Coordinates of C-alpha atoms in Angstrom, one line a residue:
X283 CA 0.0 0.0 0.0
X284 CA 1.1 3.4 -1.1
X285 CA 0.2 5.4 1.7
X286 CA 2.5 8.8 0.9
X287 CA 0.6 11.6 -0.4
X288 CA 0.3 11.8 -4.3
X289 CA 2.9 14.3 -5.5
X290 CA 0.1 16.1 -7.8
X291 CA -0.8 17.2 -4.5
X292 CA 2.4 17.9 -2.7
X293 CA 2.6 21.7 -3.7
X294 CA -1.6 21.8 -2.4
X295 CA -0.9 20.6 0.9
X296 CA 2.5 22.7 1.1
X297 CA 0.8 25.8 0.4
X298 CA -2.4 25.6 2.8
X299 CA 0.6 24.1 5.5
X300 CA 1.5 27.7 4.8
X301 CA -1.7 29.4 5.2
X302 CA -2.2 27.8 8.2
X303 CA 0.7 28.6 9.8
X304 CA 1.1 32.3 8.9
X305 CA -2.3 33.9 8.7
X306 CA -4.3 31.1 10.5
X307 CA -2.2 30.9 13.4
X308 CA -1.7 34.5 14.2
X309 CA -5.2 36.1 14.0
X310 CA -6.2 32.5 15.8
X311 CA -6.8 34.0 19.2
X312 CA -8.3 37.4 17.9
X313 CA -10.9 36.2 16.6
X314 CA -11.8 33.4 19.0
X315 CA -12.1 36.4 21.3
X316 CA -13.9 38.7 19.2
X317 CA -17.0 36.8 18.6
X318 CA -19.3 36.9 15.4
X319 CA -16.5 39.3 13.9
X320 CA -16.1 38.1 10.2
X321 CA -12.4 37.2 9.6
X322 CA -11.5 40.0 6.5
X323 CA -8.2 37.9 6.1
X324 CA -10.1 35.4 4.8
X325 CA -11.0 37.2 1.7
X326 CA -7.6 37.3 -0.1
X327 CA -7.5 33.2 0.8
X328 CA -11.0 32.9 -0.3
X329 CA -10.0 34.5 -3.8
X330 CA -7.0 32.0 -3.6
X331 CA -9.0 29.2 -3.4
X332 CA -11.1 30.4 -6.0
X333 CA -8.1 30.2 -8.8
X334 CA -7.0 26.7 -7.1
X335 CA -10.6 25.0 -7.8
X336 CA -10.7 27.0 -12.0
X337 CA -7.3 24.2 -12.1
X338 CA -9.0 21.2 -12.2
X339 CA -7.2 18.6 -10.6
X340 CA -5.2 20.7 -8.1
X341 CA -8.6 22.2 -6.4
X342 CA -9.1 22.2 -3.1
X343 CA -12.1 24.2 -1.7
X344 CA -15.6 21.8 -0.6
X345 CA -17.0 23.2 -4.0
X346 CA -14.5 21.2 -5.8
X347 CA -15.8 18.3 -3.4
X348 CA -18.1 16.2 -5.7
X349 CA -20.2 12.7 -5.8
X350 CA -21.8 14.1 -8.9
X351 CA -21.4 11.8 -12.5
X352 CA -20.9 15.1 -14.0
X353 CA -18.2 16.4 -11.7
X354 CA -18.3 20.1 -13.0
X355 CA -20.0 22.3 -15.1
X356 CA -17.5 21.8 -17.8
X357 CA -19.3 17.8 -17.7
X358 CA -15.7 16.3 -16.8
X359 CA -15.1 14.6 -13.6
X360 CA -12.5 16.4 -11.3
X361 CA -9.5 13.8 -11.0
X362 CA -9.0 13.4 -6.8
X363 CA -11.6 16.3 -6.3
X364 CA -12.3 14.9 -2.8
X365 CA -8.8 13.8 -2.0
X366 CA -7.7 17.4 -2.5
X367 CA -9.8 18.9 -0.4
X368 CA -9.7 16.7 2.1
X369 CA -5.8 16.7 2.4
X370 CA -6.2 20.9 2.2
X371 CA -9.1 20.7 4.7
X372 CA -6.3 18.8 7.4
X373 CA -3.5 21.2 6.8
X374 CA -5.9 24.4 7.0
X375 CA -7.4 23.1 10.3
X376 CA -4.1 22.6 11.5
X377 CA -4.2 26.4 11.8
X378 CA -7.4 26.8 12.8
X379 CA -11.0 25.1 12.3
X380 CA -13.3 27.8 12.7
X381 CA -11.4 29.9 10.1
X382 CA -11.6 26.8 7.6
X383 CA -15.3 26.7 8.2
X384 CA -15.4 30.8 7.6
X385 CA -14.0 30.8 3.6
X386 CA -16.5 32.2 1.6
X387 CA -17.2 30.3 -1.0
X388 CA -16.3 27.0 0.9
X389 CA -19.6 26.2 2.6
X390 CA -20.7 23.0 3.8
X391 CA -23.8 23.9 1.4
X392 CA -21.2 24.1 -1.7
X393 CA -20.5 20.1 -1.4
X394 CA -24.2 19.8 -1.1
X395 CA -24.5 21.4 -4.3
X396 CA -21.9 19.4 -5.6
X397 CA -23.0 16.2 -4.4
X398 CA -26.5 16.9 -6.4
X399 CA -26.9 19.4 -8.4
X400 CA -27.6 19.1 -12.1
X401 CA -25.1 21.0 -14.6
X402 CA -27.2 24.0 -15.3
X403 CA -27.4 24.4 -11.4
X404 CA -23.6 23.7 -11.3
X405 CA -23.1 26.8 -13.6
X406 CA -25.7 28.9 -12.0
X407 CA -24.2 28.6 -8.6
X408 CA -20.6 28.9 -9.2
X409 CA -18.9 31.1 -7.5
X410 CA -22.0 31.3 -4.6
X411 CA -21.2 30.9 -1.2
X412 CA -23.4 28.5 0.7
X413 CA -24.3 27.3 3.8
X414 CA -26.5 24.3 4.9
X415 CA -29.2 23.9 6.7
X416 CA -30.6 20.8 7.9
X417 CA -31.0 20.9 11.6
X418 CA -34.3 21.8 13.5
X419 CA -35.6 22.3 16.8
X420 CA -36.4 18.8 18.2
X421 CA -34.5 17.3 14.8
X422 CA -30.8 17.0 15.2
X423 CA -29.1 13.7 13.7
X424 CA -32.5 12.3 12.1
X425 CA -32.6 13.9 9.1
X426 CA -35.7 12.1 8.0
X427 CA -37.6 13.7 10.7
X428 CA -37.4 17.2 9.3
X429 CA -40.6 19.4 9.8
X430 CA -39.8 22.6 7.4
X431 CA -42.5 22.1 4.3
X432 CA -41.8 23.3 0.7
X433 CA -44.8 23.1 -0.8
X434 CA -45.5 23.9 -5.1
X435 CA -46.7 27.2 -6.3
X436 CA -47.0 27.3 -10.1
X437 CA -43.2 27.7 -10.9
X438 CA -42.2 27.8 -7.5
X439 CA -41.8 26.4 -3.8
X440 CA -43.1 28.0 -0.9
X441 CA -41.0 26.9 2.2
X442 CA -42.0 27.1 6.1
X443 CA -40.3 26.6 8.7
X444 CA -37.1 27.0 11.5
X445 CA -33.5 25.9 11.0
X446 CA -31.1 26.3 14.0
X447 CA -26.9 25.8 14.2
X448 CA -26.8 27.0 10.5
X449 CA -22.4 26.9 9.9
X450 CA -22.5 30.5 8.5
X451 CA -25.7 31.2 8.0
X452 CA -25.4 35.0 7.7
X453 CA -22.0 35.5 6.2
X454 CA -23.3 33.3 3.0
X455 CA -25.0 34.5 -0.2
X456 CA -27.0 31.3 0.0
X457 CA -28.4 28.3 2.3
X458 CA -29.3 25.0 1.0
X459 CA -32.4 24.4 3.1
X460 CA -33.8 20.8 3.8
X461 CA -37.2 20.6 3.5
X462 CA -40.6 17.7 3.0
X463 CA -42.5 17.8 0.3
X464 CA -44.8 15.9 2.0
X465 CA -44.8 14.8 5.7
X466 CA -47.0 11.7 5.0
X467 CA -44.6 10.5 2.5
X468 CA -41.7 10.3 5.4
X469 CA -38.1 10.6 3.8
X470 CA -38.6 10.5 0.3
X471 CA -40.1 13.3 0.1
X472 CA -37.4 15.2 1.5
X473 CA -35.3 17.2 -0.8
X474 CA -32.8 20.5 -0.6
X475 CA -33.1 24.1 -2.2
X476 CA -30.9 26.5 -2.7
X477 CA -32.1 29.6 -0.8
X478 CA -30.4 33.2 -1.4
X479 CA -29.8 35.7 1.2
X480 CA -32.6 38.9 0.6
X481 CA -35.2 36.5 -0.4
X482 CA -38.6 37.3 0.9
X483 CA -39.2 35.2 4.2
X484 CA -36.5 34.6 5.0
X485 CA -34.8 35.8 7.8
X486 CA -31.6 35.4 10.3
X487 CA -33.0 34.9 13.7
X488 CA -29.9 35.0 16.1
X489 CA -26.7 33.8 16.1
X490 CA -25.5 31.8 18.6
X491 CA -22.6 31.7 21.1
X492 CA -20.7 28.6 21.2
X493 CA -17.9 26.7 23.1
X494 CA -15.3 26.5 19.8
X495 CA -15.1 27.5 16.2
X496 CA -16.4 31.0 17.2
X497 CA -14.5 32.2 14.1
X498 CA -17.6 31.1 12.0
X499 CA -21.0 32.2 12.3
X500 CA -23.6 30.1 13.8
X501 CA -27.1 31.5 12.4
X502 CA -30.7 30.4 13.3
X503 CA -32.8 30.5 10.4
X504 CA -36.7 31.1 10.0
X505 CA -38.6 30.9 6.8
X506 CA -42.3 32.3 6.5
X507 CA -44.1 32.2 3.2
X508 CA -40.7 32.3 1.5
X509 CA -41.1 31.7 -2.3
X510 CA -37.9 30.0 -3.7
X511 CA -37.9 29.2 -7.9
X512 CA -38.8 25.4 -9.0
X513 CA -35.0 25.6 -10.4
X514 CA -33.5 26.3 -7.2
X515 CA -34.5 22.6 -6.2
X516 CA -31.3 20.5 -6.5
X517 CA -31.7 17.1 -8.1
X518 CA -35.0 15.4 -9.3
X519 CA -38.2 17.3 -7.7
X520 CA -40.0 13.5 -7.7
X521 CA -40.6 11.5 -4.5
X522 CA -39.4 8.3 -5.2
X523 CA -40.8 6.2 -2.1
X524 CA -38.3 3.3 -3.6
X525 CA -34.8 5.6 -3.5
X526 CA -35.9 7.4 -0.3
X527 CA -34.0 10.5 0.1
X528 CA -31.0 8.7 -1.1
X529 CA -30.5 12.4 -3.3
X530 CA -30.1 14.5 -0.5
X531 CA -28.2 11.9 1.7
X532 CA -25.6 12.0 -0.6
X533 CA -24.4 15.1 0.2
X534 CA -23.4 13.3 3.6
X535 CA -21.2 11.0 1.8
X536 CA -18.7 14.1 0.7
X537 CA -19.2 16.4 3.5
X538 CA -18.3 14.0 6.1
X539 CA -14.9 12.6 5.1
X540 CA -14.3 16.6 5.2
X541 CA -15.5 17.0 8.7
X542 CA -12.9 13.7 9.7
X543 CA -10.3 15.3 8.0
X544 CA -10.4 19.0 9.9
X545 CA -10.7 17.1 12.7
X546 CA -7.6 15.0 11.4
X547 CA -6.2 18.4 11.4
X548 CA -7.1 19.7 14.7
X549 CA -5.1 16.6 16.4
X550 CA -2.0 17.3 14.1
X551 CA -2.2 20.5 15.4
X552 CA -2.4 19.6 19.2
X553 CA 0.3 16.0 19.2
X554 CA 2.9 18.5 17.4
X555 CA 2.8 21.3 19.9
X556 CA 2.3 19.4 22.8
X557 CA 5.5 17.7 21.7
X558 CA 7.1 20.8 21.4
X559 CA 6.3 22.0 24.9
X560 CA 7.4 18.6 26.1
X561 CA 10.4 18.0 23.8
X562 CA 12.6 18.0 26.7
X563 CA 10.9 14.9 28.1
X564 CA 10.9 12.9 25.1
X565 CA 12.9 10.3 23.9
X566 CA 14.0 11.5 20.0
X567 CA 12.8 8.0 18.4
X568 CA 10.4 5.5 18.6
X569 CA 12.9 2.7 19.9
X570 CA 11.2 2.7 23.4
X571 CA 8.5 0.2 23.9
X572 CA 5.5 1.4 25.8
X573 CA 5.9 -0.2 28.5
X574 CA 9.4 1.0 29.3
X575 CA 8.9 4.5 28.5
X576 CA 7.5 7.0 30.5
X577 CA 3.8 8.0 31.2
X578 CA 4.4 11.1 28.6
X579 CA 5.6 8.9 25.8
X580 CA 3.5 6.2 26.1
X581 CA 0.5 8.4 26.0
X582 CA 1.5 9.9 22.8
X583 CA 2.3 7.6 21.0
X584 CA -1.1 6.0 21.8
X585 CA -2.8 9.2 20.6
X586 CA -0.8 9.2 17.2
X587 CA -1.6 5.9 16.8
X588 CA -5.4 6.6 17.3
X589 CA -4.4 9.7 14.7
X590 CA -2.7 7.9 12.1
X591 CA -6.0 5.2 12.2
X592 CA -8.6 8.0 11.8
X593 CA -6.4 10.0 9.1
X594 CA -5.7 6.8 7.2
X595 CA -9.7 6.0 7.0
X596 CA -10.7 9.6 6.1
X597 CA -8.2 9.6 3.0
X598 CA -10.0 6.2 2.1
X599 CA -13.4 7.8 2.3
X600 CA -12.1 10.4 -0.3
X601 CA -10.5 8.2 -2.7
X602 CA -13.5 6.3 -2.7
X603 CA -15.6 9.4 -3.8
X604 CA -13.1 9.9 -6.4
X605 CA -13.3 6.8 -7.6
X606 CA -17.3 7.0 -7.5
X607 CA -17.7 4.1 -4.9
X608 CA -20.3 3.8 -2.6
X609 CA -18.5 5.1 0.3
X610 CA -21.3 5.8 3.0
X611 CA -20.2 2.8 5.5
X612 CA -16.3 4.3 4.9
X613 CA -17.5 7.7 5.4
X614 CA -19.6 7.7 8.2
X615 CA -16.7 5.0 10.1
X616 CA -13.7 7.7 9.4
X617 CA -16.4 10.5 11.0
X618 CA -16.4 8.6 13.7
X619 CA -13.8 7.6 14.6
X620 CA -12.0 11.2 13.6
X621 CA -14.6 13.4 15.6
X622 CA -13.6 11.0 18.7
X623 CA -10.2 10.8 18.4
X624 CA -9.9 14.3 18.4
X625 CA -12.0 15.1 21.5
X626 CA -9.6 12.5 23.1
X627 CA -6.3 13.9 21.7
X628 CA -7.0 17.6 22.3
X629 CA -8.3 17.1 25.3
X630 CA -5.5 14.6 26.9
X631 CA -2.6 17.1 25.4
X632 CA -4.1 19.5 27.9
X633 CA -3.9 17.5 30.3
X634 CA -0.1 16.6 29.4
X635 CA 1.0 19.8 29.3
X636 CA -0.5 21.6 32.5
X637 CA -1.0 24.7 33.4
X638 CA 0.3 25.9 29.6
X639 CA -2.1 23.5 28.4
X640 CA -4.9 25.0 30.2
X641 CA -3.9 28.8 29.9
X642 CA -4.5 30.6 26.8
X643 CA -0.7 30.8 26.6
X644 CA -0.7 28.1 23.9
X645 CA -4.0 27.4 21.7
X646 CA -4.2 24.3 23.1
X647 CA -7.3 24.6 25.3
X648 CA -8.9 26.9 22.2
X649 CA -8.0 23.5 20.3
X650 CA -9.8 21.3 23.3
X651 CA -13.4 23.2 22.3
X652 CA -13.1 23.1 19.1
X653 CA -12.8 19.7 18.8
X654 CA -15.9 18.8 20.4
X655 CA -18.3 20.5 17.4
X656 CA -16.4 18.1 15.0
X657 CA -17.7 15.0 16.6
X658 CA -21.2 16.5 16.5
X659 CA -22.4 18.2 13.5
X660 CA -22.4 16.1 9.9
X661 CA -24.4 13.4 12.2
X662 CA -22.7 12.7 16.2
X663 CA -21.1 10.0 17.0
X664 CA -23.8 7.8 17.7
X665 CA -25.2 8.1 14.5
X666 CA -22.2 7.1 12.1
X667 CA -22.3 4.1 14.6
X668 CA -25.7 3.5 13.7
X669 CA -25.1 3.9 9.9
X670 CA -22.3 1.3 10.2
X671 CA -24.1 -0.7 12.0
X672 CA -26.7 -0.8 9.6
X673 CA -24.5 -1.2 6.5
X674 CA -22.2 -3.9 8.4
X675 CA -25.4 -6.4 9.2
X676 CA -27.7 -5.2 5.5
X677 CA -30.4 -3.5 7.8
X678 CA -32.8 -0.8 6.8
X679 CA -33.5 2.6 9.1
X680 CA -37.1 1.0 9.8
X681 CA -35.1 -2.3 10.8
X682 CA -32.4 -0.5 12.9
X683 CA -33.2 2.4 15.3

């Protein structure tokens, strides 16, 4: 097994190595201070990214992220699209999560629209930054239990309805909103429109204060009477009790392996300093067994064990995407087992490293809370158990609660 990254994207992961460590780093703890203030460094990245993802097979924003057949608007699949941007997602993060999640123009919504989205969609929305919103009061990680209606109008929908813990949900020029067609149909009816910013009914309720990621916006959502075009609805408009919601679903399948890898990232970032603060007590190899070395050493090299499993599994769930696999049992494992080991590793290099761990000396306790979002939203842990689960054994969702 080749497991050395592929040199196409050496220079990629080199340069957002670099972003990471001089603009993310810097401007880290300002803005984890300074609440709901947009990040305006972001915009000369954000244009960066832009000219990366026009290169084809060197892109690496979540709008170069893809499970459509089409894989563009040019009609030609995007070689190692989700490879890419997973690998950039893992160095960015390495700087700093919340930042990552704040590029315009890389919205969890943008994957969704590539995951879906037919090519006149894909040229009509380039260049658009979306969020997502799936995530209601009382409807967290069952996404088939979603209560926002869209209901037809002549030429368009008319959508009702309250989405909370919206990533960005004011900064974007769109949201991709989840929403039933019909709540007697159950899942199948549920499908996602693309929602712009300014449209009538729609309206940014609050945004919230939260433990981590405070770099990126957090928006509640509410939609009365908004009218959104036929056109805006990504993918087929028919309910298809067979497929189930399989459309929308897919979006998971590209957005998660992304979510693993920041949190990939986030652990990177937290073994390397903590060895760094701790270099002193550290053996400068790996010729020490376990159970000879010290209480320090053995620890780490437990955690980046753990971290070289869960980054190893991610990459699979990308190349898999690339290589148009069904990849929802791979993608939902490296989720889990990512967004867990990074609570653990961020968390436990705290405790290593004492009272610098805990101080806001080091970004290591800023690192701590933002880990914990990443084992939450794209489904919590329990869920991509539950997938597994259900894949592993050939069970339905009605067969496996």
């Amino acid at each position: 097994m080749n497991l050395e990254v592929p040199k196409k994207f050496s220079m990629l992961v080199e340069q957002a190595h670099q972003v990471a460590a001089n603009v993310f780093r810097p401007i880290s703890r300002k803005y984890d201070k300074g609440e709901h203030d947009y990040p305006k460094e972001l915009d000369m990245l954000a244009s960066l990214l832009d000219g990366m993802n026009e290169g084809g097979e060197n892109a690496a924003g979540a709008v170069s992220a893809t499970g459509n057949p089409s894989g563009g608007s040019d009609g030609i699949v995007k070689n190692g699209s989700n490879m890419s941007t997973a690998l950039g997602a893992m160095e960015l993060c390495w700087g700093d999560a919340g930042f990552m999640l704040a590029l315009p123009r890389q919205g969890l919504g943008n994957a969704a629209i590539g995951a879906v989205a037919n090519e006149e969609q894909l040229k009509r929305f380039q260049g658009v930054w979306a969020a997502m919103a799936i995530t209601e009061p009382g409807t967290g990680s069952d996404s088939a239990a979603i209560r926002t209606t869209a209901v037809k109008d002549g030429d368009d929908y008319i959508l009702n309805g309250e989405k909370i813990f919206v990533t960005s949900g004011q900064r974007a020029d769109a949201v991709v909103v989840w929403a039933t067609l019909d709540k007697n149909v159950g899942r199948a009816a549920i499908k996602s429109f693309v929602v712009e910013h300014g449209t009538p009914g729609m309206e940014v309720a609050r945004l919230e204060h939260k433990l981590g990621i405070k770099s990126s916006d957090t928006a509640a959502i509410n939609f009365v009477d908004c009218r959104v075009p036929a056109a805006n609805l990504l993918g087929s408009p028919e309910v298809d009790v067979q497929k189930g919601f399989a459309g929308v679903m897919q979006t998971f399948d590209n957005t998660r392996p992304l979510v693993a890898a920041m949190a990939v990232g986030v652990s990177k970032a937290a073994l390397d300093l903590t060895r760094e603060l701790l270099k002193d007590h550290l053996s400068k190899d790996y010729a020490t067994l376990p159970i000879n070395a010290s209480y320090i050493e053995a620890t780490l090299d437990r955690l980046e064990a753990d971290w070289e499993a869960s980054r190893l599994l991610t990459l699979k769930a990308a190349w898999m995407a690339d290589n148009r696999q069904p990849n929802s049992k791979e993608a939902s494992i490296a989720k889990a087992k990512a967004g867990r080991v990074c609570n653990e590793i961020t968390l436990k290099c705290v405790e290593l490293c004492g009272s610098v761990g805990y101080s806001e000396v080091e970004l290591l306790e800023k690192w701590s809370r933002d880990s914990k979002i990443l084992d939450i939203f794209e489904g919590t842990q329990q869920i991509q158990q539950l997938i597994v689960a259900r894949r592993v054994l050939g069970k339905s969702s009605s067969e496996l609660k």
